[in-house]
Tab-separated table of C-alpha atoms in Angstrom:
chain	number	residue	atom	x	y	z
A	18	MET	CA	-23.654	13.957	-15.126
A	19	SER	CA	-23.485	14.919	-11.464
A	20	ILE	CA	-19.902	13.709	-11.480
A	21	LEU	CA	-18.793	17.050	-13.005
A	22	GLU	CA	-20.819	19.303	-10.699
A	23	PRO	CA	-17.845	20.072	-8.401
A	24	LEU	CA	-15.955	21.382	-11.423
A	25	ALA	CA	-18.713	23.762	-12.501
A	26	ALA	CA	-19.139	25.018	-8.938
A	27	ARG	CA	-15.542	26.182	-8.568
A	28	TYR	CA	-14.893	27.387	-12.127
A	29	ALA	CA	-15.489	31.101	-11.562
A	30	THR	CA	-13.532	31.103	-8.288
A	31	TRP	CA	-10.525	29.538	-10.008
A	32	LEU	CA	-10.487	32.184	-12.748
A	33	ARG	CA	-10.484	34.969	-10.187
A	34	LEU	CA	-7.584	33.640	-8.116
A	35	PRO	CA	-4.314	35.629	-8.095
A	36	ALA	CA	-1.868	34.019	-10.540
A	37	GLU	CA	0.521	32.924	-7.797
A	38	ALA	CA	-2.289	31.123	-5.975
A	39	THR	CA	-3.093	28.816	-8.873
A	40	ASN	CA	-0.126	26.536	-8.185
A	41	ASP	CA	-0.228	26.667	-4.412
A	42	THR	CA	-0.459	23.020	-3.371
A	43	GLY	CA	-0.144	23.797	0.339
A	44	ASP	CA	0.587	20.654	2.301
A	45	GLU	CA	-0.407	18.301	-0.503
A	46	ASP	CA	1.042	14.839	-0.041
A	47	PRO	CA	2.820	13.720	-3.258
A	48	ALA	CA	1.649	10.190	-2.552
A	49	LEU	CA	-1.960	11.336	-2.903
A	50	VAL	CA	-1.616	13.269	-6.191
A	51	ARG	CA	-4.028	11.979	-8.822
A	52	ALA	CA	-3.987	12.468	-12.588
A	53	MET	CA	-5.692	11.307	-15.741
A	54	PRO	CA	-3.168	9.728	-18.134
A	55	ILE	CA	-3.559	10.503	-21.834
A	56	VAL	CA	-1.597	8.605	-24.455
A	57	LEU	CA	-1.159	10.073	-27.924
A	58	ARG	CA	-0.397	7.711	-30.774
A	59	VAL	CA	2.564	9.180	-32.644
A	60	GLU	CA	3.903	6.779	-35.234
A	61	ARG	CA	7.030	7.619	-37.220
A	62	ASP	CA	5.284	7.177	-40.559
A	63	PRO	CA	2.760	8.445	-41.105
A	64	GLN	CA	2.713	10.998	-38.303
A	65	PRO	CA	-0.700	12.254	-37.226
A	66	CYS	CA	-1.767	15.830	-37.841
A	67	ARG	CA	-1.304	17.952	-34.731
A	68	THR	CA	-4.822	19.438	-34.792
A	69	ALA	CA	-6.543	16.088	-35.263
A	70	LEU	CA	-4.499	14.579	-32.428
A	71	LEU	CA	-5.485	17.409	-30.068
A	72	GLU	CA	-9.123	17.013	-31.069
A	73	ALA	CA	-8.924	13.285	-30.323
A	74	ALA	CA	-7.363	13.946	-26.899
A	75	ALA	CA	-10.007	16.546	-26.053
A	76	ALA	CA	-12.826	14.150	-26.910
A	77	ALA	CA	-11.258	11.174	-25.129
A	78	SER	CA	-10.849	13.132	-21.875
A	79	ILE	CA	-14.521	14.018	-21.514
A	80	ALA	CA	-15.588	10.620	-22.856
A	81	VAL	CA	-13.999	8.932	-19.828
A	82	CYS	CA	-15.782	11.290	-17.421
A	83	LEU	CA	-19.205	10.787	-18.998
A	84	ASP	CA	-18.851	7.088	-19.792
A	85	GLU	CA	-21.610	4.940	-18.277
A	86	ARG	CA	-18.884	3.142	-16.306
A	87	ALA	CA	-18.217	6.431	-14.467
A	88	GLU	CA	-21.844	6.681	-13.317
A	89	PRO	CA	-22.603	6.091	-9.597
A	90	GLU	CA	-22.896	2.309	-9.820
A	91	GLY	CA	-20.136	1.911	-12.402
A	92	PRO	CA	-16.627	0.520	-11.839
A	93	TRP	CA	-14.922	3.829	-12.731
A	94	HIS	CA	-17.070	6.110	-10.588
A	95	ASP	CA	-15.028	6.349	-7.412
A	96	ASP	CA	-11.747	7.019	-9.223
A	97	VAL	CA	-13.230	9.693	-11.483
A	98	ASP	CA	-15.226	11.296	-8.683
A	99	VAL	CA	-12.351	11.757	-6.236
A	100	TRP	CA	-10.170	13.148	-9.029
A	101	VAL	CA	-12.761	15.706	-10.167
A	102	ARG	CA	-13.177	16.905	-6.578
A	103	GLY	CA	-9.461	17.718	-6.359
A	104	ARG	CA	-6.991	19.313	-8.771
A	105	ILE	CA	-7.690	18.343	-12.370
A	106	ARG	CA	-4.295	17.057	-13.443
A	107	LYS	CA	-3.574	15.245	-16.682
A	108	VAL	CA	-0.318	13.658	-17.855
A	109	SER	CA	0.165	13.208	-21.609
A	110	ARG	CA	2.510	10.580	-22.994
A	111	ARG	CA	3.248	9.288	-26.454
A	112	ALA	CA	3.342	5.773	-27.833
A	113	ARG	CA	3.751	3.898	-31.068
A	114	GLY	CA	3.606	0.342	-32.304
A	115	ALA	CA	3.489	-2.361	-29.657
A	116	HIS	CA	3.540	0.182	-26.824
A	117	TRP	CA	0.356	1.746	-28.177
A	118	GLU	CA	-1.317	-1.647	-28.462
A	119	ALA	CA	-0.296	-2.562	-24.910
A	120	VAL	CA	-2.089	0.351	-23.253
A	121	GLN	CA	-5.409	-0.561	-24.867
A	122	ASP	CA	-5.912	-3.150	-22.131
A	123	LEU	CA	-6.059	-0.477	-19.413
A	124	PRO	CA	-9.479	1.054	-18.594
A	125	GLY	CA	-10.115	4.103	-20.748
A	126	VAL	CA	-11.524	5.409	-24.016
A	127	THR	CA	-9.791	5.727	-27.398
A	128	ILE	CA	-10.981	8.362	-29.844
A	129	THR	CA	-9.942	8.607	-33.487
A	130	VAL	CA	-10.162	11.864	-35.462
A	131	ASP	CA	-9.080	11.889	-39.104
A	132	GLY	CA	-6.752	8.961	-38.468
A	133	ALA	CA	-5.187	10.471	-35.313
A	134	GLU	CA	-5.703	8.444	-32.131
A	135	ALA	CA	-5.616	9.350	-28.446
A	136	ARG	CA	-6.624	7.314	-25.425
A	137	ALA	CA	-7.599	8.816	-22.064
A	138	PHE	CA	-7.545	6.574	-19.022
A	139	VAL	CA	-9.377	6.377	-15.740
A	140	PRO	CA	-7.533	8.766	-13.385
A	141	GLY	CA	-5.618	7.384	-10.432
A	142	LEU	CA	-2.744	7.980	-8.053
A	143	VAL	CA	0.378	9.047	-9.934
A	144	VAL	CA	2.595	6.872	-7.733
A	145	GLU	CA	0.522	3.858	-8.794
A	146	THR	CA	0.721	4.506	-12.549
A	147	PRO	CA	0.939	1.105	-14.278
A	148	LYS	CA	4.379	0.361	-15.694
A	149	VAL	CA	2.955	-0.027	-19.186
A	150	LEU	CA	2.110	3.702	-18.943
A	151	SER	CA	4.968	5.040	-16.831
A	152	ARG	CA	7.585	3.715	-19.278
A	153	LEU	CA	6.168	5.906	-22.054
A	154	GLN	CA	7.896	9.218	-22.753
A	155	ILE	CA	6.190	12.462	-21.804
A	156	SER	CA	8.271	14.733	-24.051
A	157	GLY	CA	9.578	14.448	-27.595
A	158	SER	CA	8.139	13.772	-31.039
A	159	GLU	CA	6.778	17.285	-31.373
A	160	LEU	CA	4.411	17.708	-34.316
A	161	PRO	CA	4.552	20.638	-36.732
A	162	PRO	CA	1.676	23.116	-36.981
A	163	ASP	CA	-0.933	22.378	-39.619
A	164	GLU	CA	-3.684	24.358	-41.340
A	165	PRO	CA	-7.037	22.845	-40.338
A	166	GLY	CA	-9.215	25.494	-41.997
A	167	PRO	CA	-12.009	27.591	-40.488
A	168	ALA	CA	-13.785	26.446	-37.344
A	169	PRO	CA	-17.329	25.119	-37.814
A	170	ASP	CA	-20.245	27.467	-37.186
A	171	GLN	CA	-21.856	25.156	-34.628
A	172	GLY	CA	-20.685	23.029	-31.733
A	173	PRO	CA	-17.614	23.229	-29.485
A	174	VAL	CA	-14.488	25.111	-30.551
A	175	LEU	CA	-11.353	25.071	-28.403
A	176	TRP	CA	-9.252	28.165	-29.044
A	177	LEU	CA	-5.542	27.843	-28.194
A	178	ASN	CA	-3.817	30.918	-26.777
A	179	PRO	CA	-1.936	32.403	-29.780
A	180	GLY	CA	0.686	33.965	-27.516
A	181	VAL	CA	1.589	30.840	-25.546
A	182	PRO	CA	3.516	28.087	-27.376
A	183	MET	CA	2.708	24.617	-26.050
A	184	THR	CA	3.994	21.175	-26.916
A	185	VAL	CA	1.443	18.748	-28.289
A	186	GLY	CA	1.453	16.935	-24.937
A	187	LYS	CA	0.735	20.095	-22.973
A	188	GLY	CA	-1.897	21.122	-25.494
A	189	ALA	CA	-3.582	17.723	-25.194
A	190	ALA	CA	-3.957	18.134	-21.441
A	191	GLN	CA	-5.300	21.672	-21.808
A	192	VAL	CA	-7.950	20.854	-24.405
A	193	GLY	CA	-8.966	17.916	-22.221
A	194	HIS	CA	-9.580	20.366	-19.375
A	195	ALA	CA	-11.596	22.519	-21.797
A	196	THR	CA	-14.047	19.802	-22.798
A	197	MET	CA	-14.632	18.937	-19.144
A	198	LEU	CA	-15.471	22.572	-18.383
A	199	LEU	CA	-17.801	22.809	-21.364
A	200	ALA	CA	-19.702	19.696	-20.334
A	201	ALA	CA	-19.953	20.841	-16.715
A	202	LEU	CA	-21.271	24.285	-17.686
A	203	LEU	CA	-23.738	22.925	-20.234
A	204	HIS	CA	-25.246	20.754	-17.522
A	205	ALA	CA	-25.164	23.493	-14.886
A	206	SER	CA	-27.002	25.891	-17.217
A	207	GLY	CA	-29.739	23.394	-18.064
A	208	ARG	CA	-28.536	22.655	-21.591
A	209	ASP	CA	-28.631	18.892	-21.310
A	210	ASP	CA	-30.065	18.535	-24.832
A	211	ASP	CA	-26.878	20.093	-26.222
A	212	LEU	CA	-24.848	17.748	-24.045
A	213	LYS	CA	-26.782	14.710	-25.294
A	214	THR	CA	-26.206	15.763	-28.896
A	215	TRP	CA	-22.498	16.202	-28.232
A	216	THR	CA	-22.308	12.813	-26.540
A	217	ALA	CA	-24.016	11.155	-29.516
A	218	ASN	CA	-21.363	12.736	-31.751
A	219	ASP	CA	-18.541	11.146	-29.694
A	220	PHE	CA	-17.641	14.560	-28.229
A	221	ARG	CA	-16.177	15.794	-31.495
A	222	CYS	CA	-14.814	19.319	-31.257
A	223	ALA	CA	-12.642	21.709	-33.240
A	224	VAL	CA	-9.242	22.946	-32.052
A	225	ARG	CA	-8.088	26.193	-33.612
A	226	THR	CA	-5.675	29.063	-32.942
A	227	PRO	CA	-7.318	32.514	-33.169
A	228	THR	CA	-5.641	35.783	-34.043
A	229	PRO	CA	-4.568	37.886	-31.036
A	230	GLY	CA	-7.548	40.170	-31.710
A	231	GLN	CA	-9.979	37.258	-31.731
A	232	TRP	CA	-8.448	35.964	-28.514
A	233	ARG	CA	-9.028	39.287	-26.764
A	234	GLU	CA	-12.665	39.302	-27.886
A	235	LEU	CA	-13.220	35.742	-26.671
A	236	HIS	CA	-11.491	36.132	-23.303
A	237	PRO	CA	-13.986	36.010	-20.382
A	238	GLY	CA	-12.018	38.654	-18.463
A	239	ASP	CA	-13.256	39.410	-14.951
A	240	ASP	CA	-16.828	38.222	-15.533
A	241	PRO	CA	-16.819	34.533	-16.494
A	242	ASP	CA	-20.519	34.100	-15.689
A	243	THR	CA	-21.580	36.762	-18.182
A	244	ALA	CA	-19.119	35.459	-20.775
A	245	TRP	CA	-20.743	32.031	-20.596
A	246	ARG	CA	-24.303	33.363	-20.776
A	247	THR	CA	-23.682	35.799	-23.644
A	248	HIS	CA	-20.884	34.247	-25.717
A	249	GLY	CA	-20.822	30.596	-24.629
A	250	THR	CA	-17.169	30.904	-23.630
A	251	THR	CA	-15.200	29.458	-20.742
A	252	ALA	CA	-11.470	29.512	-20.060
A	253	VAL	CA	-8.849	27.010	-18.954
A	254	ARG	CA	-6.460	28.646	-16.506
A	255	ASP	CA	-3.290	26.664	-15.894
A	256	ALA	CA	-1.641	26.159	-12.516
A	257	GLY	CA	1.766	26.644	-14.105
A	258	PHE	CA	3.505	23.425	-13.049
A	259	THR	CA	4.837	22.792	-16.584
A	260	GLU	CA	5.658	24.908	-19.648
A	261	VAL	CA	3.578	28.013	-18.860
A	262	ALA	CA	3.489	30.631	-16.108
A	263	PRO	CA	1.001	30.218	-13.225
A	264	GLY	CA	-2.387	31.714	-14.000
A	265	THR	CA	-1.997	31.532	-17.793
A	266	VAL	CA	-5.215	31.086	-19.757
A	267	THR	CA	-4.228	28.381	-22.230
A	268	VAL	CA	-7.531	27.590	-23.948
A	269	ILE	CA	-10.846	29.354	-24.384
A	270	ALA	CA	-13.634	26.890	-25.048
A	271	GLN	CA	-16.678	28.150	-26.926
A	272	TRP	CA	-20.017	26.454	-27.466
A	273	ARG	CA	-21.591	27.608	-30.705
A	274	PRO	CA	-25.344	26.834	-30.767
């Protein structure tokens, strides 16, 4: 679990940064940029439900990080560790048919939720993305909104910003960030029993869109530490490289005991 400690340590600092500072890459060398690829299975018929697909992507992202192969002596550890210590980038792509089957051979974890499938892969250098992944489209095949029903009373809920439209690919990356933050904060606050229960449940979580009023109540504001202690909430703040403005809070993750 120590692999996520760097993320928990810098969470509050990141939320307090000025918006324009969130996408300041300084002298970052493009050849050294790392990202976690996520592939969403989007067949023509039947198409997956948008909410279930986002829930699968959210679970797959944290499953890679907390897989036993990412532990200190495991084959994934070094790649996951160096990525977590830097900027947490994810790149979502879509696949169907033979292209979906082909990516199953790459190291990662596939999660299925209500028939929707997503696979998150071990992060690596973007310039070294395997061709079987790089040939997949990032945009397109947008899925219509669906009505998933009320969020459960217990466990993790990932609340999407109701005022910020996102493609399913962007949303998949954001909810993946959210589950990583939840896991890191659960561990940092000594709630490893909750984390073990979540792990045993294959990191299942609910993705929902709140009303604007609910969003305002959930938002951690200027005191993320208190928000976590009192309401179990944490926020994903985007760097603004794609789709949304720098500093935008895209997802509020909530742990309901």
